[in-house]
Amino acid sequence: MTGLSAPRTHLAERAVAAMGPLRGVDSLTPDTLAPDTLAPAGLSSQAPRREGPRNAEAFAEGPVAPPPAISMEELRAAGLAFEPEAEARTRLAEELALIQTQVLRAIPAPDAARNATTCRQLVMITSAVPEEGKSFIAVNLAASLAAGTGQPVLLVDVDGDVTQRLDLANAPGLRALAQDPTKTVSLLLRTTAIAGLSVLPHGLRTPGQAAPSGAALAAALRAVAVALPRHVVVLDMPAALSSSDAPAMAAMVGQVLLVVRAETTPRDAVEAALDVLEACPVLQLVLNQSRMSSDDSFGNSTASADG
C-alpha cells in the first residue's frame, strides 16, 4: 500500500500548487459561496468564476417604485365630472353612455381595419376652435369607457391642457416618445384611481426644444397603438383650425369626434374643420353645453356637459 500513497500525495501537492490551499467547509460562508464555486472535475483552474454578493448592501436599492396613481381629486381638477360609482344615473352619465356606444360601434374588428396605415382604436377628440370643451369631453369619455365597459382605456394629452391641470408638466410623456418612438410606452403611462384608465402626459418641454412635428407625433401615436392593441386610446388634440396636428393625424386615426359648443361655434368654422379632417371617413359631431328641456333630457339631474 505504500506504493499507492506516494502518487496520491503527489497529486494533492500539485492541486495545492495550482489552486492554493483547500478551504474546509467551515470557512465557506453564504457571501463567498456562489452556485458555480464547486466546479466539475477536469475544468481548468483558469476559468472565470462568478462570485455571489458580498453583503446585503448589494440589494439595498431594489427596483424603482412606480409613480403614484392619479387620484380622483386630481382627475376632477382636470375636468372630470363623471362619477364612476354614483348610484343615480345622471344626465351626464347617460349622454356619455350614448357617445361611448357610438365610439365602440365605430371601432372595427382587428381583421376589418381599413388599411395598414390606420390605427383603428385611436379616437381623436378635437374641436373647430379653442374653448369648445374638447378636453372636458376627452377626460369624461375616457373615464366613462373605462368604468362602463371594463376595457382598458388610455387618455393621451396631445394638447397639453390636461397635463397642466394634473400637475404633470414635468413628467415624461408623449414628447419623449415623439423624440424616440422605440421608448417603452408602458414606462411613460400614469395609472389613475379609475380602474382600467391610464394617462399619457404631454411631456416635459425642455428649453430650446422645438415642438414635435406632425410626422414625429404620428410615429409616437402609432407606437402607442402597437404597444397597447387592446386599449381604446382617446386623443385630446388641439383645435383643428388652430393647429396642424389634428388634420395631420386624421388619416391615421380610427375616428374623429368634433366637439361643437351649442349656440357658440360659428357654422363656417364647423364646416372648415370638417373639411380639414375629411381624411378620416368616420366623423362624428358632439354637441356640448346644449340647453334641453326636462322632457328631452336623460336622468334625474339637471347637470349638463359643461366643458
Coordinates of N, CA and C in Angstrom, one line a residue, residues 107-304:
I107 N -65.4 51.4 -33.9 CA -64.1 50.7 -33.9 C -64.2 49.4 -34.6
P108 N -63.6 49.2 -35.7 CA -63.7 48.0 -36.5 C -63.0 46.8 -35.8
A109 N -63.3 45.6 -36.1 CA -62.6 44.5 -35.6 C -61.2 44.5 -36.2
P110 N -60.3 43.8 -35.5 CA -58.9 43.8 -35.9 C -58.7 43.4 -37.4
D111 N -59.5 42.4 -37.8 CA -59.3 41.9 -39.2 C -60.1 42.7 -40.2
A112 N -60.8 43.8 -39.7 CA -61.6 44.6 -40.6 C -61.1 46.0 -40.7
A113 N -59.9 46.3 -40.2 CA -59.3 47.6 -40.3 C -59.2 48.1 -41.7
R114 N -59.4 49.4 -41.9 CA -59.5 49.9 -43.3 C -58.2 49.6 -44.1
N115 N -57.1 49.9 -43.5 CA -55.8 49.7 -44.2 C -54.7 49.6 -43.2
A116 N -53.5 49.4 -43.6 CA -52.4 49.1 -42.7 C -51.9 50.4 -42.1
T117 N -52.3 51.6 -42.6 CA -51.9 52.9 -42.0 C -52.8 53.4 -41.0
T118 N -54.0 52.8 -40.8 CA -55.0 53.2 -39.8 C -54.9 52.5 -38.5
C119 N -54.8 53.3 -37.4 CA -54.8 52.7 -36.1 C -56.3 52.7 -35.6
R120 N -56.9 51.6 -35.7 CA -58.4 51.5 -35.5 C -58.9 52.0 -34.1
Q121 N -58.0 51.8 -33.1 CA -58.5 52.1 -31.7 C -58.2 53.5 -31.3
L122 N -57.6 54.3 -32.2 CA -57.3 55.7 -31.8 C -58.6 56.6 -32.1
V123 N -59.0 57.2 -31.0 CA -60.2 58.1 -31.1 C -59.8 59.5 -30.9
M124 N -59.9 60.3 -31.9 CA -59.4 61.7 -31.8 C -60.6 62.6 -31.3
I125 N -60.3 63.4 -30.2 CA -61.3 64.4 -29.8 C -60.7 65.8 -30.1
T126 N -61.4 66.5 -30.9 CA -61.0 67.9 -31.3 C -62.1 68.8 -31.4
S127 N -61.9 70.0 -31.8 CA -62.9 71.0 -32.0 C -62.5 71.9 -33.1
A128 N -63.4 72.7 -33.6 CA -63.0 73.7 -34.7 C -62.1 74.7 -34.1
V129 N -62.5 75.3 -33.0 CA -61.7 76.4 -32.4 C -61.5 76.1 -30.9
P130 N -60.6 76.8 -30.2 CA -60.4 76.5 -28.8 C -61.6 76.9 -28.0
E131 N -61.6 76.5 -26.7 CA -62.7 76.8 -25.7 C -64.0 76.2 -26.1
E132 N -64.0 75.0 -26.7 CA -65.3 74.4 -27.1 C -65.6 73.2 -26.1
G133 N -64.7 72.9 -25.2 CA -64.9 71.8 -24.2 C -64.4 70.5 -24.7
K134 N -63.5 70.4 -25.6 CA -63.0 69.1 -26.1 C -62.2 68.4 -25.0
S135 N -61.4 69.1 -24.2 CA -60.7 68.4 -23.1 C -61.7 67.8 -22.1
F136 N -62.7 68.5 -21.8 CA -63.8 68.0 -20.9 C -64.4 66.8 -21.4
I137 N -64.7 66.7 -22.7 CA -65.3 65.5 -23.3 C -64.3 64.4 -23.3
A138 N -63.0 64.7 -23.6 CA -62.0 63.7 -23.7 C -61.8 63.0 -22.3
V139 N -61.7 63.8 -21.3 CA -61.5 63.2 -19.9 C -62.7 62.4 -19.5
N140 N -63.9 62.9 -19.7 CA -65.1 62.2 -19.2 C -65.4 61.0 -20.0
L141 N -65.2 61.1 -21.3 CA -65.4 60.0 -22.2 C -64.4 58.8 -21.9
A142 N -63.2 59.2 -21.7 CA -62.2 58.1 -21.3 C -62.6 57.5 -20.0
A143 N -63.0 58.2 -19.0 CA -63.4 57.7 -17.7 C -64.6 56.8 -17.8
S144 N -65.6 57.3 -18.6 CA -66.8 56.5 -18.9 C -66.6 55.2 -19.6
L145 N -65.7 55.2 -20.6 CA -65.3 54.0 -21.3 C -64.7 53.0 -20.3
A146 N -63.7 53.5 -19.5 CA -63.0 52.5 -18.6 C -64.0 52.0 -17.6
A147 N -64.8 52.8 -17.0 CA -65.7 52.4 -15.9 C -66.9 51.6 -16.5
G148 N -67.4 51.9 -17.7 CA -68.6 51.3 -18.1 C -68.4 50.0 -19.0
T149 N -67.2 49.8 -19.6 CA -67.0 48.7 -20.5 C -66.0 47.7 -19.9
G150 N -65.2 48.1 -18.9 CA -64.2 47.2 -18.4 C -63.1 47.0 -19.4
Q151 N -63.0 47.8 -20.4 CA -62.0 47.7 -21.4 C -60.9 48.7 -21.0
P152 N -59.6 48.4 -21.2 CA -58.6 49.3 -20.8 C -58.6 50.5 -21.7
V153 N -58.4 51.7 -21.1 CA -58.5 53.0 -21.9 C -57.3 53.8 -21.6
L154 N -56.7 54.4 -22.6 CA -55.6 55.4 -22.4 C -56.0 56.7 -22.9
L155 N -55.9 57.7 -22.0 CA -56.1 59.1 -22.4 C -54.7 59.7 -22.7
V156 N -54.6 60.2 -24.0 CA -53.3 60.8 -24.4 C -53.5 62.3 -24.6
D157 N -52.7 63.1 -23.8 CA -52.8 64.5 -23.9 C -51.9 65.0 -25.0
V158 N -52.4 65.3 -26.1 CA -51.6 65.8 -27.2 C -51.6 67.4 -27.1
D159 N -52.6 67.9 -26.5 CA -52.8 69.4 -26.5 C -51.9 70.0 -25.3
G160 N -51.9 69.4 -24.2 CA -51.1 69.9 -23.1 C -51.9 70.4 -21.9
D161 N -53.2 70.7 -22.2 CA -54.0 71.3 -21.1 C -54.3 70.4 -20.0
V162 N -54.6 69.1 -20.2 CA -54.9 68.2 -19.2 C -53.7 67.9 -18.3
T163 N -52.5 67.9 -19.0 CA -51.3 67.7 -18.2 C -51.0 68.8 -17.2
Q164 N -51.3 70.0 -17.6 CA -51.1 71.1 -16.7 C -52.1 71.0 -15.5
R165 N -53.3 70.7 -15.8 CA -54.3 70.6 -14.7 C -54.0 69.4 -13.8
L166 N -53.4 68.4 -14.3 CA -53.0 67.3 -13.4 C -51.7 67.5 -12.7
D167 N -51.0 68.6 -13.0 CA -49.8 69.0 -12.4 C -48.7 68.0 -12.7
L168 N -48.7 67.6 -14.0 CA -47.7 66.6 -14.5 C -46.8 67.2 -15.6
A169 N -46.6 68.6 -15.5 CA -45.9 69.2 -16.6 C -44.4 68.8 -16.6
N170 N -43.9 68.3 -15.5 CA -42.5 67.8 -15.5 C -42.4 66.3 -15.7
A171 N -43.5 65.6 -16.0 CA -43.5 64.2 -16.2 C -43.1 63.8 -17.6
P172 N -42.3 62.8 -17.9 CA -42.1 62.4 -19.3 C -43.4 61.9 -19.9
G173 N -43.5 62.0 -21.2 CA -44.7 61.6 -21.9 C -44.6 61.5 -23.4
L174 N -45.6 62.1 -24.0 CA -45.7 62.0 -25.5 C -44.5 62.6 -26.2
R175 N -44.1 63.8 -25.7 CA -42.9 64.4 -26.4 C -41.7 63.6 -26.4
A176 N -41.5 62.8 -25.3 CA -40.3 61.9 -25.2 C -40.5 60.8 -26.2
L177 N -41.7 60.3 -26.4 CA -42.0 59.2 -27.3 C -41.8 59.7 -28.8
A178 N -42.2 61.0 -29.0 CA -42.1 61.6 -30.3 C -40.6 61.7 -30.7
Q179 N -39.7 62.0 -29.7 CA -38.3 62.1 -30.0 C -37.7 60.7 -30.2
D180 N -38.2 59.7 -29.5 CA -37.7 58.3 -29.7 C -38.8 57.3 -29.6
P181 N -39.5 56.9 -30.7 CA -40.6 56.0 -30.7 C -40.2 54.6 -30.2
T182 N -38.9 54.3 -30.0 CA -38.6 53.0 -29.5 C -38.6 52.9 -28.0
K183 N -38.9 54.0 -27.3 CA -39.1 54.0 -25.9 C -40.2 53.1 -25.5
T184 N -40.1 52.5 -24.3 CA -41.1 51.6 -23.8 C -42.3 52.4 -23.3
V185 N -43.4 52.2 -24.0 CA -44.6 53.0 -23.8 C -45.1 52.9 -22.4
S186 N -45.1 51.7 -21.9 CA -45.7 51.4 -20.6 C -45.0 52.2 -19.5
L187 N -43.7 52.5 -19.6 CA -43.0 53.3 -18.6 C -43.4 54.7 -18.6
L188 N -44.1 55.2 -19.6 CA -44.5 56.6 -19.6 C -45.9 56.8 -19.1
L189 N -46.6 55.8 -18.9 CA -48.1 55.9 -18.5 C -48.2 56.1 -17.1
R190 N -49.3 56.8 -16.7 CA -49.7 57.1 -15.3 C -51.0 56.4 -15.1
T191 N -51.1 55.6 -14.1 CA -52.4 55.0 -13.7 C -53.2 56.0 -13.0
T192 N -54.5 55.7 -12.9 CA -55.4 56.6 -12.2 C -56.3 55.8 -11.2
A193 N -57.1 56.5 -10.4 CA -57.9 55.9 -9.4 C -59.1 55.2 -10.0
I194 N -59.3 55.4 -11.3 CA -60.4 54.7 -12.0 C -59.7 53.4 -12.7
A195 N -60.2 52.3 -12.3 CA -59.6 51.0 -12.8 C -59.7 51.0 -14.3
G196 N -58.6 50.6 -14.9 CA -58.5 50.5 -16.4 C -58.2 51.8 -17.1
L197 N -58.1 52.9 -16.4 CA -57.9 54.2 -17.1 C -56.4 54.6 -16.8
S198 N -55.7 54.9 -17.8 CA -54.3 55.4 -17.7 C -54.2 56.7 -18.5
V199 N -53.2 57.5 -18.2 CA -52.9 58.7 -18.8 C -51.5 58.8 -19.4
L200 N -51.3 59.2 -20.6 CA -50.0 59.6 -21.2 C -49.9 61.1 -21.2
P201 N -49.1 61.7 -20.3 CA -49.0 63.1 -20.3 C -48.4 63.7 -21.6
H202 N -48.5 65.0 -21.7 CA -48.0 65.7 -22.9 C -46.5 65.6 -22.9
G203 N -45.9 65.7 -21.7 CA -44.4 65.6 -21.7 C -43.7 66.9 -21.4
L204 N -42.5 66.8 -20.9 CA -41.7 67.9 -20.4 C -41.2 68.7 -21.6
R205 N -41.4 70.0 -21.6 CA -40.9 70.9 -22.6 C -39.5 71.4 -22.1
T206 N -38.5 70.9 -22.8 CA -37.1 71.3 -22.4 C -36.8 72.6 -23.2
P207 N -36.0 73.5 -22.5 CA -35.6 74.8 -23.2 C -34.9 74.6 -24.5
G208 N -35.3 75.3 -25.5 CA -34.7 75.2 -26.8 C -35.2 74.1 -27.7
Q209 N -36.0 73.2 -27.1 CA -36.5 72.1 -27.9 C -37.8 72.5 -28.7
A210 N -37.7 72.2 -30.0 CA -38.9 72.5 -30.9 C -40.0 71.6 -30.6
A211 N -41.2 72.0 -30.9 CA -42.4 71.2 -30.8 C -42.3 70.0 -31.8
P212 N -42.8 68.8 -31.4 CA -42.7 67.7 -32.3 C -43.4 67.9 -33.6
S213 N -42.9 67.5 -34.7 CA -43.5 67.6 -36.0 C -44.7 66.7 -36.1
G214 N -45.5 66.9 -37.1 CA -46.6 66.0 -37.3 C -46.2 64.6 -37.6
A215 N -45.1 64.4 -38.3 CA -44.6 63.1 -38.6 C -44.1 62.4 -37.3
A216 N -43.4 63.2 -36.4 CA -43.0 62.6 -35.2 C -44.1 62.2 -34.3
L217 N -45.2 63.0 -34.2 CA -46.3 62.7 -33.4 C -47.0 61.5 -34.0
A218 N -47.1 61.4 -35.3 CA -47.7 60.2 -35.9 C -47.0 58.9 -35.5
A219 N -45.7 59.0 -35.6 CA -44.8 57.8 -35.2 C -45.0 57.4 -33.7
A220 N -45.1 58.5 -32.9 CA -45.3 58.2 -31.5 C -46.7 57.6 -31.2
L221 N -47.7 58.1 -31.8 CA -49.1 57.5 -31.6 C -49.2 56.1 -32.2
R222 N -48.5 55.9 -33.3 CA -48.5 54.6 -33.9 C -47.8 53.6 -32.9
A223 N -46.7 54.0 -32.3 CA -46.1 53.2 -31.3 C -47.0 52.9 -30.1
V224 N -47.8 53.8 -29.7 CA -48.8 53.6 -28.6 C -49.8 52.5 -29.1
A225 N -50.3 52.7 -30.3 CA -51.3 51.7 -30.8 C -50.7 50.3 -30.9
V226 N -49.5 50.2 -31.3 CA -48.9 48.9 -31.5 C -48.6 48.3 -30.1
A227 N -48.2 49.1 -29.1 CA -47.8 48.6 -27.8 C -49.1 48.2 -27.0
L228 N -50.2 48.9 -27.3 CA -51.4 48.7 -26.5 C -52.6 48.3 -27.4
P229 N -52.6 47.2 -28.0 CA -53.6 46.8 -29.1 C -55.0 46.6 -28.5
R230 N -55.1 46.3 -27.2 CA -56.4 46.1 -26.5 C -57.0 47.4 -26.0
H231 N -56.3 48.4 -26.0 CA -56.8 49.7 -25.4 C -57.6 50.5 -26.4
V232 N -58.6 51.2 -25.8 CA -59.2 52.3 -26.6 C -58.3 53.5 -26.2
V233 N -57.8 54.2 -27.2 CA -56.9 55.3 -27.0 C -57.6 56.6 -27.4
V234 N -57.9 57.4 -26.4 CA -58.6 58.7 -26.6 C -57.6 59.8 -26.7
L235 N -57.5 60.5 -27.8 CA -56.6 61.6 -28.0 C -57.2 62.9 -27.8
D236 N -56.7 63.7 -26.9 CA -57.1 65.1 -26.7 C -56.2 65.9 -27.5
M237 N -56.8 66.3 -28.7 CA -56.0 67.0 -29.7 C -56.2 68.5 -29.7
P238 N -55.3 69.3 -30.2 CA -55.6 70.8 -30.3 C -56.7 71.0 -31.3
A239 N -57.3 72.2 -31.2 CA -58.4 72.6 -32.1 C -57.9 72.4 -33.6
A240 N -58.8 72.0 -34.4 CA -58.4 71.7 -35.8 C -58.1 72.9 -36.6
L241 N -58.6 74.0 -36.3 CA -58.3 75.2 -37.1 C -57.2 76.1 -36.5
S242 N -56.7 75.7 -35.3 CA -55.6 76.5 -34.7 C -54.3 75.7 -34.7
S243 N -54.2 74.5 -35.2 CA -53.0 73.7 -35.2 C -53.1 72.7 -36.3
S244 N -52.0 72.3 -36.8 CA -51.9 71.3 -37.9 C -51.9 69.9 -37.4
D245 N -51.9 69.7 -36.1 CA -51.8 68.4 -35.5 C -53.0 67.5 -35.8
A246 N -54.2 68.0 -35.6 CA -55.4 67.3 -35.8 C -55.6 66.9 -37.3
P247 N -55.4 67.9 -38.2 CA -55.5 67.5 -39.7 C -54.5 66.5 -40.1
A248 N -53.3 66.6 -39.5 CA -52.2 65.6 -39.9 C -52.5 64.2 -39.4
M249 N -53.1 64.1 -38.2 CA -53.4 62.8 -37.6 C -54.7 62.2 -38.2
A250 N -55.5 63.0 -38.9 CA -56.9 62.5 -39.3 C -56.8 61.2 -40.1
A251 N -55.8 61.1 -41.0 CA -55.7 59.9 -41.8 C -55.4 58.6 -41.1
M252 N -54.8 58.7 -39.9 CA -54.3 57.5 -39.3 C -55.2 57.1 -38.1
V253 N -56.1 57.9 -37.6 CA -56.9 57.5 -36.5 C -58.2 56.8 -37.0
G254 N -58.8 56.0 -36.1 CA -60.0 55.3 -36.5 C -61.2 56.1 -36.6
Q255 N -61.3 57.2 -35.8 CA -62.5 58.1 -35.9 C -62.1 59.4 -35.2
V256 N -63.0 60.4 -35.6 CA -62.8 61.7 -35.1 C -64.1 62.2 -34.5
L257 N -64.1 62.7 -33.2 CA -65.2 63.3 -32.6 C -65.0 64.8 -32.6
L258 N -65.8 65.6 -33.3 CA -65.6 67.0 -33.4 C -66.6 67.7 -32.4
V259 N -66.0 68.3 -31.3 CA -66.9 68.9 -30.3 C -67.3 70.3 -30.8
V260 N -68.6 70.5 -30.7 CA -69.2 71.8 -31.1 C -69.9 72.4 -29.9
R261 N -69.6 73.6 -29.6 CA -70.3 74.3 -28.5 C -71.6 74.9 -29.0
A262 N -72.7 74.4 -28.4 CA -74.0 74.8 -28.8 C -74.2 76.4 -28.7
E263 N -74.8 76.9 -29.8 CA -75.1 78.3 -29.9 C -73.9 79.2 -29.8
T264 N -72.7 78.7 -30.0 CA -71.5 79.5 -29.9 C -70.6 79.3 -31.1
T265 N -70.3 78.1 -31.5 CA -69.4 77.8 -32.6 C -70.0 78.3 -33.9
P266 N -69.3 79.1 -34.7 CA -69.8 79.6 -36.0 C -70.0 78.4 -36.9
R267 N -71.0 78.4 -37.7 CA -71.3 77.3 -38.7 C -70.1 77.2 -39.7
D268 N -69.6 78.3 -40.2 CA -68.5 78.2 -41.1 C -67.2 77.6 -40.5
A269 N -67.0 77.8 -39.2 CA -65.9 77.2 -38.6 C -66.0 75.6 -38.5
V270 N -67.3 75.2 -38.2 CA -67.5 73.8 -38.2 C -67.3 73.2 -39.6
E271 N -67.8 73.8 -40.6 CA -67.6 73.3 -41.9 C -66.2 73.3 -42.3
A272 N -65.4 74.3 -42.0 CA -64.0 74.3 -42.3 C -63.2 73.2 -41.6
A273 N -63.6 73.0 -40.3 CA -63.0 71.9 -39.5 C -63.3 70.5 -40.2
L274 N -64.5 70.3 -40.6 CA -64.9 69.0 -41.2 C -64.1 68.9 -42.5
D275 N -63.8 70.0 -43.2 CA -63.0 69.9 -44.5 C -61.6 69.4 -44.2
V276 N -60.9 70.0 -43.2 CA -59.5 69.6 -42.9 C -59.4 68.3 -42.2
L277 N -60.5 67.7 -41.7 CA -60.5 66.4 -41.1 C -61.0 65.3 -42.0
E278 N -61.3 65.6 -43.2 CA -62.0 64.7 -44.1 C -61.2 63.4 -44.4
A279 N -59.9 63.4 -44.2 CA -59.1 62.2 -44.4 C -59.6 61.1 -43.6
C280 N -60.2 61.3 -42.4 CA -60.8 60.3 -41.6 C -62.3 60.1 -42.0
P281 N -62.7 58.9 -42.5 CA -64.0 58.7 -43.0 C -65.1 58.6 -41.9
V282 N -64.7 58.5 -40.7 CA -65.6 58.4 -39.6 C -65.6 59.6 -38.7
L283 N -66.4 60.6 -39.1 CA -66.5 61.9 -38.4 C -67.8 62.0 -37.7
Q284 N -67.8 62.3 -36.4 CA -69.0 62.4 -35.6 C -69.0 63.8 -34.9
L285 N -70.1 64.4 -34.7 CA -70.2 65.7 -34.0 C -70.7 65.4 -32.6
V286 N -70.2 66.1 -31.7 CA -70.6 66.1 -30.3 C -71.0 67.5 -29.9
L287 N -72.3 67.7 -29.6 CA -72.9 69.0 -29.2 C -72.7 69.2 -27.7
N288 N -71.9 70.2 -27.4 CA -71.6 70.4 -26.0 C -72.3 71.6 -25.4
Q289 N -72.7 71.6 -24.2 CA -73.4 72.7 -23.5 C -74.7 73.0 -24.2
S290 N -75.4 72.0 -24.6 CA -76.7 72.3 -25.2 C -77.8 72.4 -24.1
R291 N -78.8 73.3 -24.4 CA -79.8 73.5 -23.4 C -81.0 72.7 -23.8
M292 N -81.4 71.8 -23.0 CA -82.5 70.9 -23.3 C -83.6 71.0 -22.2
S293 N -84.8 70.8 -22.6 CA -85.9 70.8 -21.7 C -85.9 69.5 -20.9
S294 N -86.6 69.5 -19.8 CA -86.7 68.3 -19.0 C -87.3 67.1 -19.7
D295 N -88.2 67.4 -20.7 CA -88.8 66.3 -21.5 C -87.8 65.6 -22.5
D296 N -86.8 66.4 -22.8 CA -85.8 65.9 -23.8 C -84.5 65.3 -23.2
S297 N -84.3 65.5 -21.9 CA -83.1 65.1 -21.3 C -83.2 63.8 -20.6
F298 N -82.0 63.2 -20.3 CA -81.9 61.9 -19.6 C -81.7 62.2 -18.1
G299 N -82.0 61.1 -17.4 CA -81.6 61.1 -16.0 C -82.4 62.0 -15.1
N300 N -82.1 62.0 -13.8 CA -82.8 62.8 -12.8 C -82.0 64.0 -12.3
S301 N -81.0 64.4 -13.1 CA -80.2 65.5 -12.7 C -80.2 66.6 -13.7
T302 N -80.1 67.9 -13.3 CA -80.1 69.0 -14.3 C -78.7 69.3 -14.7
A303 N -77.7 68.6 -14.3 CA -76.4 68.8 -14.7 C -76.2 68.7 -16.2
S304 N -75.4 69.5 -16.8 CA -75.2 69.4 -18.2 C -73.7 69.2 -18.5

